């Protein structure tokens, strides 16, 4: 095939990768790849206004030629008259070795000889339809004759427009698609129109490697795949055998391994089953890649944002084209809910398989536009019944009966392969049969004027709305769940939500190699999606909790973070964070910092009880002990001292803790002496008394550990190493609580009112300043 390209004397524009135009360049690259169905690695380098000499029409067609690293693409001015894609790998002979530089130096004319090479490698399996339903070429059945006529029409088209990756796609190509693709050519044309043929050609051996690496692995995705294998077209003979089931397992598992962020989602099994019927196993894998990653972005994840966006576009098109329906049904959310399966499965889940494959033909050629058009045609066909329906249930029944009566009169498949719809057995059904080819033809005639560019523009416009709606809905659900665990007011919890979310984004976009960004999965719900690492947790926690000035706050924050991070992945979610600030329900691993009741009080007894519960639960080595040992008691004392730093009653608080510590040690010493047998004392000072005296500053130790009112304002520093190892002692919680409650200054400290709103306002202000300073 000879392709003659004539350039105008001036170049349209040249893409430059400047930081100020980064977003514009990114959007242009995405549009370029989407229009020509190119691999995601391709970037648009240059665009020229040009004339293409079209050999089958014998005239020059005005359009634009787009150059990327590996492809030369042309599209006519209206985008539909014709377009062609030339992979550089298939250029056998050219007038220059450096094509791009030649375009710049000689913009008048370039001629290329493009060879028609077989870009697909043989794989170990064949398309399942050829195995379970081989065509009988000698059969003179009218349907087989019509099938042969379709094949002949395509062969004529190939001879005139080319075949393979460099084939011209024109209006005649679309007309042939609308009539239905022959069974024998379906896999080849799906590969071509989806761009999957290029993905496979540039990644030889990739699928086999994935299969070797993924099979035998056990993940949540593989468990879900195994559960759904036998639910995929169970009526088709291909999936009643190990041949089809094994091929389906390999493709789905390989894709889940390739793209763990998507992994596996329901509806992927139904789509992949149909792909395997007409494409080889490796081809089916690359078709699935094209659908999930290029043609239906953000469809196959837990939030199905892509499908929701297209449903919003569908609603907009209904208002534009079906005004009679919108006047009767002002709330169009019904059509969004009922059409979700149409978009997710390309109508495969609602149409008999022999009819659904015709829809898939159109989808691979025209993308989501074909599904939108068909959806409008379905509603238009059932307009009268939908308008007269009294409720949503009746409307659903009308649509289900309609789909049951959609047939494919030209399908060469035997009855054992075709699906027997409910409508075929319903003698009372008053709905006449509808041929899928007629329905598709009507969809193109009535709604085919919409351009792909318009659809993409509507997608972008509705995406912001859909994401915001999802965020608002998820936010309310999360706040409802968290509100049952804490005692924040609704407005305070809402503000905490905003603070937490902002801190997450600060971590993602203003920190290099953030662990939060590395673990970020936009497909998850908010409660699991947005999380904080220790650094971000410490920053936000210090802005909210009332003891941010204590000298040992870093250790306190680390202690709290480790208690919250139960799965030990180094991240905590919003619910865990709220529990750290104001937990009110018992038996949960959370730190109690303040009671969020406006200007409420802290229940000291509850605080201390929870502190003991947390330690006992978290430390497996002591989880069954009813007492606190010496190391934990020392750490507890240090924590109390640190909390008092810069407090107005700091001196009195230090003295109170010193008295409590001394009292407890004396109580323990008395208890030990009562239990020990009478023996001569080698020293007038016991090991515990020595440890206490050694912990006090020089000159302050005395033979009696009683602390007088003249004791200097210096905390007792107890180190684990200062206690002789042979001395084992511990305290019961009741002992600690009774001693602490005996000190009024300690009780006042923990029951001091906390102005929650002031802390929230302070945190918001600090966050905004931090963002401004970045």
XYZ file of C-alpha atoms in Angstrom:
774
model
C 0.000 0.000 0.000
C 1.345 3.448 -0.937
C 0.518 6.357 1.336
C 1.206 9.803 -0.117
C 1.151 12.657 2.377
C 1.275 16.299 1.235
C 2.120 18.904 3.867
C 1.246 22.564 3.802
C 4.162 24.948 3.988
C 3.576 25.762 7.618
C 3.558 23.451 10.592
C 0.439 23.618 12.761
C 2.206 23.467 16.080
C 4.980 21.697 17.912
C 4.499 20.300 21.378
C 7.006 21.570 23.921
C 7.313 20.036 27.342
C 7.322 23.108 29.552
C 6.315 22.869 33.182
C 3.738 25.633 32.760
C 2.049 23.590 30.032
C 2.365 20.224 31.688
C -1.348 19.717 32.247
C -2.201 20.853 28.740
C 0.381 18.478 27.276
C -0.887 15.606 29.411
C -4.460 16.214 28.262
C -3.357 16.409 24.619
C -1.448 13.126 24.909
C -4.469 11.394 26.456
C -6.749 12.668 23.705
C -4.271 11.548 21.051
C -3.955 8.039 22.504
C -7.709 7.692 23.014
C -8.618 8.727 19.467
C -6.121 6.430 17.749
C -6.294 3.674 20.449
C -2.537 3.713 21.041
C -0.547 2.246 23.951
C -0.276 4.419 27.042
C 3.471 4.893 26.502
C 2.933 6.938 23.332
C 3.226 10.717 23.510
C 2.256 13.192 20.818
C 5.397 14.809 19.412
C 4.206 16.933 16.511
C 1.079 17.719 14.544
C 0.969 18.895 10.930
C -1.880 20.085 8.777
C -1.679 17.970 5.649
C -3.375 16.379 2.668
C -3.579 12.615 2.407
C -3.761 11.054 -1.056
C -6.475 8.443 -0.651
C -5.890 5.718 -3.272
C -9.421 4.296 -3.142
C -10.986 7.737 -3.746
C -8.228 9.210 -5.922
C -8.269 12.609 -4.257
C -6.459 14.500 -1.492
C -8.170 14.565 1.898
C -7.465 17.498 4.218
C -6.605 16.549 7.769
C -3.868 16.374 10.355
C -0.983 14.007 10.742
C 0.142 13.222 14.285
C 3.566 11.838 15.127
C 4.530 9.908 18.240
C 7.613 7.875 19.053
C 6.320 4.758 17.299
C 3.312 5.770 15.187
C 2.352 8.004 12.303
C -1.383 8.724 12.408
C -3.686 10.659 10.090
C -7.267 11.821 10.641
C -9.386 13.706 8.131
C -10.674 17.122 9.050
C -14.060 15.942 10.305
C -12.492 12.965 12.030
C -14.902 10.481 10.463
C -14.237 10.525 6.729
C -11.113 8.455 7.167
C -8.212 7.832 9.490
C -5.190 5.577 9.303
C -2.512 4.419 11.753
C 0.956 3.442 10.564
C 3.216 1.715 13.124
C 6.865 2.558 12.501
C 7.685 -1.105 13.018
C 5.773 -1.893 9.837
C 7.535 0.694 7.682
C 9.558 -1.431 5.246
C 10.973 1.315 3.054
C 11.005 5.078 3.438
C 12.578 8.037 1.725
C 14.332 8.959 4.927
C 15.567 7.237 8.015
C 14.594 9.976 10.429
C 10.967 10.562 9.562
C 10.383 13.480 11.898
C 13.406 15.482 10.771
C 12.469 14.813 7.158
C 8.997 16.247 7.779
C 10.612 19.421 9.084
C 13.106 19.748 6.231
C 10.863 18.575 3.377
C 7.269 19.437 4.230
C 6.077 19.084 0.650
C 5.804 15.330 0.189
C 6.717 12.047 1.744
C 5.983 8.562 0.413
C 6.026 5.408 2.526
C 5.691 1.772 1.632
C 3.781 0.021 4.399
C 3.921 -3.748 4.529
C 1.002 -5.829 5.690
C 2.617 -8.046 8.290
C 0.959 -10.455 10.659
C 1.506 -8.649 13.954
C 0.143 -11.413 16.181
C 2.052 -14.450 17.388
C 0.514 -17.866 17.551
C -0.569 -18.841 21.035
C -1.271 -22.181 22.616
C -5.057 -21.872 22.392
C -7.545 -20.977 19.688
C -10.644 -18.852 19.948
C -13.181 -20.950 21.830
C -15.844 -20.477 19.176
C -13.670 -22.236 16.580
C -13.222 -25.161 18.987
C -16.830 -25.547 20.122
C -18.567 -24.348 16.979
C -16.416 -24.817 13.861
C -18.074 -23.395 10.762
C -19.346 -25.822 8.168
C -18.138 -24.316 4.886
C -20.223 -26.816 2.870
C -23.448 -25.916 4.615
C -25.907 -24.206 2.256
C -28.114 -22.963 5.080
C -29.434 -19.422 4.315
C -27.768 -18.049 7.427
C -24.408 -19.519 6.417
C -24.831 -18.088 2.920
C -25.464 -14.671 4.414
C -22.416 -15.108 6.609
C -20.306 -15.869 3.523
C -21.685 -12.758 1.847
C -20.568 -10.684 4.826
C -17.111 -12.189 4.651
C -16.947 -11.423 0.939
C -17.919 -7.803 1.614
C -15.095 -7.492 4.099
C -12.602 -9.134 1.735
C -13.510 -6.547 -0.891
C -13.060 -3.841 1.716
C -9.632 -5.215 2.632
C -8.499 -5.256 -0.993
C -9.534 -1.624 -1.410
C -8.685 -0.091 1.982
C -5.958 -2.415 3.217
C -5.933 -5.002 5.957
C -4.257 -5.037 9.328
C -2.822 -2.197 11.351
C -2.494 0.179 8.387
C -6.046 -0.250 7.107
C -7.962 2.919 6.216
C -11.004 3.303 8.465
C -13.787 5.151 6.678
C -17.551 5.561 6.650
C -17.773 2.321 4.659
C -15.965 0.532 7.468
C -18.556 1.724 9.951
C -21.394 0.645 7.656
C -19.964 -2.869 7.569
C -19.640 -2.853 11.366
C -23.286 -1.842 11.802
C -24.389 -4.751 9.615
C -22.528 -7.161 11.884
C -19.036 -8.613 11.708
C -18.651 -12.168 10.367
C -17.873 -14.766 13.029
C -14.547 -15.648 11.390
C -13.279 -12.041 11.373
C -14.586 -10.858 14.730
C -11.442 -11.516 16.756
C -9.139 -9.956 14.163
C -11.222 -6.800 13.849
C -11.690 -6.423 17.597
C -7.919 -6.523 17.983
C -7.460 -3.968 15.215
C -10.096 -1.412 16.204
C -9.311 -1.547 19.932
C -5.590 -1.018 19.376
C -4.852 -4.247 21.253
C -2.962 -5.482 18.200
C -0.325 -2.800 18.859
C -0.071 -3.624 22.561
C 0.534 -7.288 21.810
C 3.011 -6.610 19.005
C 5.173 -4.391 21.215
C 5.102 -6.791 24.198
C 6.044 -10.231 22.833
C 6.032 -12.947 25.475
C 4.592 -10.641 28.114
C 1.368 -12.570 28.597
C 3.143 -15.922 28.963
C 5.400 -14.434 31.629
C 2.412 -13.079 33.515
C 0.700 -16.460 33.422
C 3.812 -18.166 34.817
C 4.161 -15.584 37.580
C 0.511 -15.320 38.550
C -0.797 -18.874 38.491
C -0.648 -20.460 41.907
C -0.695 -17.152 43.762
C -3.363 -16.653 46.399
C -4.866 -13.208 46.795
C -8.263 -11.668 47.346
C -8.516 -11.209 43.565
C -7.776 -14.873 42.811
C -10.353 -15.959 45.392
C -12.986 -13.770 43.746
C -11.996 -15.059 40.305
C -12.431 -18.682 41.388
C -15.840 -17.861 42.798
C -17.028 -16.289 39.534
C -15.487 -18.665 36.969
C -18.558 -20.850 36.682
C -20.906 -17.861 36.589
C -19.461 -16.619 33.290
C -21.787 -17.537 30.408
C -22.680 -20.822 32.131
C -25.121 -21.717 29.342
C -22.387 -21.710 26.687
C -20.704 -25.083 26.012
C -17.258 -23.453 26.029
C -17.632 -22.666 29.734
C -19.066 -26.011 30.664
C -15.644 -27.542 30.078
C -12.203 -27.226 31.605
C -10.864 -25.755 28.356
C -12.887 -22.574 28.627
C -12.739 -22.317 32.410
C -8.941 -22.681 32.465
C -8.454 -20.076 29.742
C -10.734 -17.666 31.602
C -8.847 -18.266 34.847
C -5.474 -17.583 33.192
C -6.576 -14.333 31.539
C -8.270 -12.899 34.624
C -5.478 -13.942 36.982
C -2.797 -12.564 34.655
C -4.591 -9.238 34.420
C -5.073 -9.027 38.201
C -1.335 -9.635 38.558
C -0.540 -6.987 35.925
C -2.791 -4.331 37.438
C -3.217 -4.948 41.186
C -4.972 -1.588 41.696
C -7.847 -2.936 39.626
C -7.197 -6.580 40.347
C -10.493 -8.223 39.605
C -13.978 -6.734 39.586
C -17.321 -8.278 38.814
C -18.374 -7.906 35.160
C -14.787 -8.530 34.030
C -15.517 -12.255 33.930
C -18.560 -11.787 31.681
C -16.698 -9.527 29.276
C -13.617 -11.758 29.171
C -15.754 -14.813 28.465
C -17.090 -13.208 25.291
C -13.602 -12.075 24.276
C -12.338 -15.650 24.586
C -15.086 -16.895 22.284
C -13.704 -14.951 19.332
C -10.072 -14.217 20.188
C -7.104 -16.354 21.103
C -6.159 -16.423 24.734
C -3.325 -13.911 24.502
C -5.446 -11.699 22.272
C -8.292 -11.824 24.794
C -5.860 -10.649 27.475
C -4.788 -7.625 25.438
C -8.407 -6.858 24.541
C -9.167 -6.817 28.266
C -6.226 -4.457 28.799
C -7.545 -2.142 26.076
C -11.031 -2.079 27.603
C -10.006 -1.603 31.239
C -7.121 0.815 30.771
C -7.982 2.785 27.656
C -11.552 2.504 26.381
C -13.412 2.346 29.717
C -11.107 4.088 32.202
C -12.031 3.869 35.903
C -14.833 1.396 35.189
C -13.474 -1.708 36.850
C -12.775 -0.735 40.433
C -14.712 -0.606 43.668
C -16.062 2.889 43.042
C -16.796 2.408 39.297
C -16.322 6.141 38.788
C -15.973 5.737 35.027
C -19.331 3.973 34.719
C -21.009 6.572 36.916
C -19.549 9.357 34.770
C -20.905 7.757 31.598
C -24.280 7.316 33.243
C -24.280 11.044 34.008
C -23.463 11.647 30.330
C -26.309 9.288 29.436
C -28.736 11.309 31.571
C -27.587 14.482 29.832
C -28.165 12.895 26.416
C -31.624 11.719 27.481
C -32.556 15.309 28.318
C -31.224 16.460 24.952
C -32.775 13.805 22.702
C -35.727 12.280 24.569
C -37.575 15.319 25.835
C -40.905 13.494 25.930
C -39.459 11.002 28.383
C -37.884 13.659 30.593
C -41.171 15.558 30.795
C -42.857 12.439 32.138
C -39.982 11.277 34.392
C -38.297 14.290 35.914
C -36.066 12.072 38.089
C -33.688 10.323 35.709
C -31.739 8.489 38.410
C -33.859 5.458 37.570
C -32.173 5.223 34.178
C -28.774 5.521 35.841
C -29.448 2.560 38.096
C -31.062 0.340 35.471
C -28.418 1.103 32.837
C -25.382 0.428 35.027
C -25.139 -3.185 33.820
C -25.494 -1.975 30.200
C -22.295 0.034 30.525
C -20.312 -2.382 32.704
C -20.939 -5.402 30.446
C -21.529 -3.686 27.075
C -25.105 -5.055 27.108
C -23.790 -8.638 27.364
C -25.624 -9.189 30.664
C -29.039 -8.202 29.256
C -28.899 -9.422 25.654
C -28.595 -12.963 24.288
C -24.972 -13.684 23.401
C -25.645 -13.882 19.644
C -27.061 -10.324 19.778
C -24.644 -8.890 22.330
C -21.573 -9.592 20.170
C -22.930 -7.180 17.542
C -22.941 -4.488 20.206
C -19.344 -5.356 21.112
C -18.436 -4.959 17.413
C -19.692 -1.380 17.473
C -18.062 -0.671 20.823
C -14.590 -1.638 19.646
C -14.983 0.606 16.610
C -16.707 3.672 18.114
C -16.003 3.307 21.816
C -18.449 4.392 24.502
C -20.363 6.462 21.937
C -21.795 3.224 20.531
C -23.144 2.196 23.964
C -24.670 5.624 24.566
C -26.350 5.582 21.162
C -27.782 2.136 21.700
C -29.035 3.091 25.171
C -30.931 6.028 23.690
C -32.385 3.791 20.962
C -33.598 1.259 23.574
C -35.387 3.957 25.574
C -36.804 5.513 22.413
C -38.146 2.128 21.260
C -39.890 1.652 24.619
C -40.997 5.264 24.992
C -44.725 4.552 25.072
C -44.474 1.820 27.681
C -42.083 3.804 29.909
C -44.319 6.882 29.859
C -47.382 4.827 30.783
C -45.589 2.914 33.572
C -46.766 3.656 37.102
C -43.547 2.956 38.987
C -39.909 1.927 38.544
C -40.664 -1.780 38.918
C -43.056 -1.669 35.981
C -40.502 0.241 33.895
C -37.837 -2.374 34.677
C -40.226 -5.146 33.601
C -40.846 -3.385 30.300
C -37.133 -3.110 29.540
C -36.404 -6.706 30.583
C -39.120 -8.055 28.286
C -37.764 -5.933 25.470
C -34.237 -7.336 25.843
C -35.605 -10.872 25.994
C -37.152 -10.334 22.580
C -34.053 -8.944 20.860
C -32.841 -11.534 18.353
C -30.168 -11.920 15.706
C -31.815 -13.391 12.629
C -28.479 -13.580 10.795
C -26.565 -15.428 13.511
C -25.057 -18.669 12.144
C -24.757 -20.121 15.650
C -26.748 -23.292 16.355
C -29.496 -23.328 18.953
C -27.220 -25.154 21.394
C -25.005 -22.068 21.494
C -27.667 -19.364 21.310
C -29.303 -18.304 24.537
C -32.978 -19.142 25.001
C -34.470 -15.965 26.400
C -37.431 -15.855 28.726
C -39.375 -13.859 26.174
C -39.153 -16.671 23.629
C -41.115 -18.939 25.969
C -43.579 -16.336 27.122
C -46.621 -16.883 24.957
C -48.431 -14.014 26.596
C -45.750 -11.541 25.614
C -47.152 -8.817 23.399
C -43.723 -7.462 22.465
C -42.659 -8.200 18.908
C -39.223 -9.508 18.070
C -36.545 -6.894 17.422
C -33.499 -7.704 15.330
C -30.246 -6.444 16.804
C -28.980 -5.208 13.433
C -32.102 -3.094 12.983
C -31.780 -1.709 16.507
C -28.122 -0.781 15.998
C -28.873 0.745 12.602
C -31.624 2.867 14.134
C -29.246 3.975 16.909
C -26.684 5.163 14.356
C -29.275 6.875 12.159
C -30.927 8.805 15.008
C -28.025 9.494 17.333
C -24.889 8.863 15.285
C -24.266 12.561 14.706
C -22.685 13.014 18.114
C -18.899 13.217 17.837
C -16.397 11.408 20.005
C -14.898 14.757 20.980
C -18.289 15.887 22.296
C -18.667 12.731 24.335
C -15.199 13.168 25.847
C -16.028 16.781 26.690
C -19.227 15.657 28.427
C -17.262 13.019 30.292
C -14.839 15.597 31.666
C -17.637 17.970 32.593
C -19.566 15.302 34.500
C -16.557 13.694 36.143
C -16.094 16.538 38.631
C -19.765 16.356 39.560
C -19.689 12.566 40.006
C -16.530 12.612 42.112
C -17.883 15.376 44.345
C -21.171 13.514 44.761
C -19.300 10.334 45.675
C -17.111 12.227 48.128
C -20.136 13.825 49.799
C -22.004 10.516 50.011
C -18.999 8.618 51.319
C -18.238 11.401 53.761
C -21.701 11.185 55.282
C -21.425 7.398 55.551
C -18.026 7.627 57.230
C -19.136 10.324 59.656
C -22.203 8.267 60.534
C -20.019 5.269 61.385
C -17.404 7.250 63.296
C -19.993 9.265 65.249
C -21.033 6.047 66.992
C -17.512 5.616 68.342
C -16.741 9.147 69.585
C -18.535 12.042 71.277
C -17.752 14.818 68.840
C -20.615 16.965 67.658
C -21.630 16.674 64.005
C -19.969 19.976 63.092
C -16.762 19.117 64.943
C -16.561 15.715 63.286
C -17.088 17.362 59.905
C -14.216 19.758 60.582
C -11.986 16.887 61.686
C -12.801 15.116 58.424
C -11.672 18.147 56.419
C -8.481 18.497 58.488
C -7.623 14.829 58.073
C -8.264 14.858 54.333
C -6.180 18.006 53.836
C -3.325 16.502 55.838
C -3.472 13.421 53.612
C -3.184 15.518 50.464
C -0.358 17.557 51.953
C 1.442 14.283 52.526
C 0.778 13.059 48.992
C 1.640 16.140 47.004
C 4.196 18.008 49.082
C 6.363 15.122 50.229
C 8.684 13.062 48.063
C 8.344 9.275 48.359
C 5.521 9.610 50.863
C 4.408 6.196 52.222
C 0.859 7.528 52.084
C 1.187 8.182 48.352
C 2.802 4.807 47.746
C -0.155 3.058 49.416
C -2.822 5.386 47.998
C -5.582 3.528 46.165
C -8.267 5.799 44.692
C -10.582 2.842 44.168
C -11.090 2.336 47.906
C -13.725 3.983 50.064
C -12.670 7.111 51.949
C -12.269 5.402 55.304
C -9.621 3.114 53.796
C -8.397 5.311 50.965
C -7.044 8.345 52.827
C -4.561 7.536 55.560
C -1.717 9.199 57.442
C 1.810 8.001 58.070
C 3.503 8.688 61.389
C 5.005 12.031 60.354
C 1.704 13.431 59.100
C -0.128 11.943 62.078
C 2.254 13.694 64.471
C 1.799 17.035 62.724
C -1.985 16.915 62.861
C -2.174 15.249 66.273
C 0.022 17.969 67.808
C -2.353 20.640 66.477
C -5.373 19.064 68.136
C -4.491 17.366 71.398
C -4.159 19.547 74.532
C -0.695 18.385 75.617
C 1.312 19.480 72.575
C 3.800 21.428 74.726
C 4.938 18.464 76.794
C 8.649 17.738 76.536
C 8.190 14.081 75.595
C 5.503 14.590 72.994
C 7.408 12.704 70.280
C 7.477 9.544 72.371
C 3.844 10.091 73.332
C 2.823 10.469 69.675
C 4.760 7.367 68.672
C 3.135 5.406 71.471
C -0.320 6.544 70.383
C 0.409 5.842 66.713
C 1.571 2.296 67.403
C -1.533 1.589 69.438
C -3.735 2.785 66.576
C -1.836 0.997 63.813
C -3.183 -2.464 64.558
C -2.224 -4.009 61.205
C 1.268 -2.494 61.512
C 1.345 -1.085 57.967
C 2.579 2.306 59.163
C -0.731 4.037 58.330
C -3.909 4.955 60.206
C -7.316 5.910 58.827
C -9.827 8.576 59.812
C -11.787 6.432 62.233
C -8.661 5.406 64.113
C -7.528 9.033 64.265
C -10.842 10.179 65.731
C -10.684 7.424 68.326
C -7.262 8.702 69.342
C -8.776 12.106 70.097
C -12.039 11.183 71.772
C -12.789 7.530 72.328
C -15.859 6.798 74.455
C -16.609 3.140 73.793
C -14.663 0.547 75.793
C -12.452 -2.317 74.703
C -10.813 -0.628 71.714
C -7.102 -0.011 71.154
C -7.161 3.795 71.231
C -5.520 6.549 73.269
C -7.817 8.839 75.255
C -6.739 12.466 74.912
C -9.805 14.581 75.579
C -13.537 14.200 75.770
C -15.078 16.115 72.854
C -18.126 17.660 74.504
C -17.544 21.302 73.679
C -15.832 22.358 76.907
C -16.228 19.064 78.715
C -14.235 17.331 81.394
C -11.983 14.321 81.310
C -12.905 11.418 83.543
C -9.594 10.612 85.202
C -10.692 7.169 86.310
C -11.822 6.321 82.772
C -8.554 7.634 81.395
C -6.401 5.549 83.689
C -8.569 2.475 83.248
C -8.291 2.732 79.500
C -4.544 3.311 79.732
C -4.187 0.042 81.609
C -6.462 -1.769 79.155
C -4.431 -0.521 76.220
C -1.133 -1.646 77.679
C -2.480 -5.031 78.641
C -3.999 -5.585 75.175
C -1.096 -4.279 73.153
C 1.714 -6.017 74.966
C 1.121 -9.714 74.321
C 3.798 -10.678 76.811
C 1.798 -9.212 79.709
C -1.716 -9.370 78.375
C -2.769 -11.866 81.037
C -1.136 -10.063 83.990
C -3.318 -7.992 86.293
C -0.391 -5.818 87.373
C 2.103 -3.372 85.855
C 5.771 -4.267 86.154
C 8.672 -1.977 86.959
C 9.558 -0.967 83.365
C 5.974 -0.045 82.591
C 5.628 1.838 85.876
C 8.758 3.838 85.123
C 7.474 4.692 81.641
C 4.120 5.652 83.096
C 5.794 8.037 85.558
C 7.868 9.607 82.792
C 4.774 10.130 80.674
C 3.011 11.954 83.500
C 6.008 14.221 84.076
C 6.187 15.100 80.401
C 2.513 16.033 80.281
C 3.022 18.712 82.898
C 5.627 20.695 80.967
C 4.719 24.413 80.731
C 1.537 23.870 82.714
C 0.680 26.728 85.149
C 0.660 24.206 88.000
C 3.775 22.420 86.777
C 5.592 22.544 90.138
C 2.617 21.284 92.123
C 2.000 18.506 89.624
C 5.618 17.324 89.820
C 5.399 17.241 93.615
C 2.138 15.293 93.463
C 3.577 12.635 91.160
C 6.657 12.387 93.360
C 4.434 11.759 96.379
C 2.420 9.147 94.466
C 5.596 7.398 93.279
C 7.126 7.332 96.749
C 3.904 6.100 98.306
C 3.605 3.250 95.847
C 7.212 2.199 96.347
C 6.798 2.195 100.110
C 3.616 0.148 99.811
C 5.413 -2.387 97.645
C 8.382 -2.525 100.030
C 6.125 -3.134 102.998
C 4.342 -5.883 101.136
C 7.600 -7.593 100.227
C 8.904 -7.446 103.814
C 5.720 -9.006 105.120
C 6.115 -11.897 102.694
C 9.865 -12.416 103.230
C 11.094 -14.732 106.022
C 12.732 -13.006 108.997
C 16.486 -12.686 108.405
C 19.275 -10.401 109.484
C 19.402 -7.219 107.380
C 22.717 -6.699 105.654
C 21.864 -3.106 104.976
C 19.496 -0.579 106.421
C 18.475 0.378 102.863
C 16.380 -2.017 100.748
C 17.041 -2.512 96.999
C 13.867 -0.625 96.073
C 14.688 2.177 98.504
C 18.181 2.345 96.988
C 16.702 2.546 93.517
C 14.473 5.395 94.592
C 17.274 7.283 96.294
C 19.542 6.734 93.272
C 16.918 8.194 91.012
C 16.710 11.453 92.983
C 19.115 14.354 92.321
C 22.300 14.452 94.421
C 21.740 15.582 97.947
C 18.017 14.956 97.900
C 17.956 11.288 98.939
C 16.944 10.499 102.470
C 16.425 7.428 104.537
C 12.689 8.031 104.282
C 11.190 8.373 100.809
C 8.517 10.706 102.076
C 8.365 13.940 100.049
C 7.883 17.137 102.009
C 6.397 20.367 100.732
C 9.931 21.764 100.462
C 11.031 19.227 97.888
C 12.588 21.043 94.894
C 10.719 21.103 91.557
C 12.689 18.268 89.976
C 11.034 15.136 88.629
C 12.123 11.755 89.830
C 14.039 10.027 87.057
C 13.723 6.280 87.255
C 15.757 4.246 84.812
C 15.143 0.551 84.255
C 18.842 -0.132 84.737
C 18.852 1.506 88.167
C 16.714 -1.256 89.651
C 18.603 -4.421 90.596
C 17.486 -7.138 88.223
C 16.947 -9.644 91.016
C 14.276 -7.415 92.497
C 10.920 -8.050 90.883
C 8.036 -5.769 91.790
C 4.791 -4.636 90.232
C 1.681 -2.571 90.960
C -2.003 -3.276 90.642
C -4.133 -0.776 88.789
C -6.256 -0.182 91.857
C -3.138 0.874 93.791
C -2.141 3.397 91.129
C -5.661 4.793 90.781
C -6.176 5.194 94.518
C -2.851 7.001 94.884
C -3.516 9.374 91.974
C -7.051 10.222 93.111
C -5.599 11.175 96.469
C -3.841 14.178 94.837
C -6.352 16.984 94.054
C -3.936 18.792 91.750
C -3.705 15.702 89.505
C -7.469 15.305 89.438
C -7.862 18.975 88.464
C -5.318 18.586 85.659
C -7.109 15.704 83.990
C -10.576 17.175 84.548
C -9.614 20.578 83.165
C -12.049 21.736 80.436
C -10.724 21.592 76.869
C -11.941 24.093 74.272
C -12.383 21.712 71.334
C -13.441 24.373 68.851
C -10.367 26.452 69.646
C -8.135 23.463 68.903
C -9.944 22.852 65.597
C -9.608 26.498 64.580
C -5.938 26.449 65.520
C -5.364 23.320 63.433
C -7.119 24.795 60.371
C -5.064 27.968 60.584
C -1.801 26.058 61.003
C -2.574 23.785 58.045
C -3.273 26.721 55.748
C -0.022 28.386 56.765
C 1.912 25.174 56.169
C 0.379 24.825 52.708
C 1.194 28.455 51.871
C 4.808 28.025 52.919
C 5.339 24.953 50.713
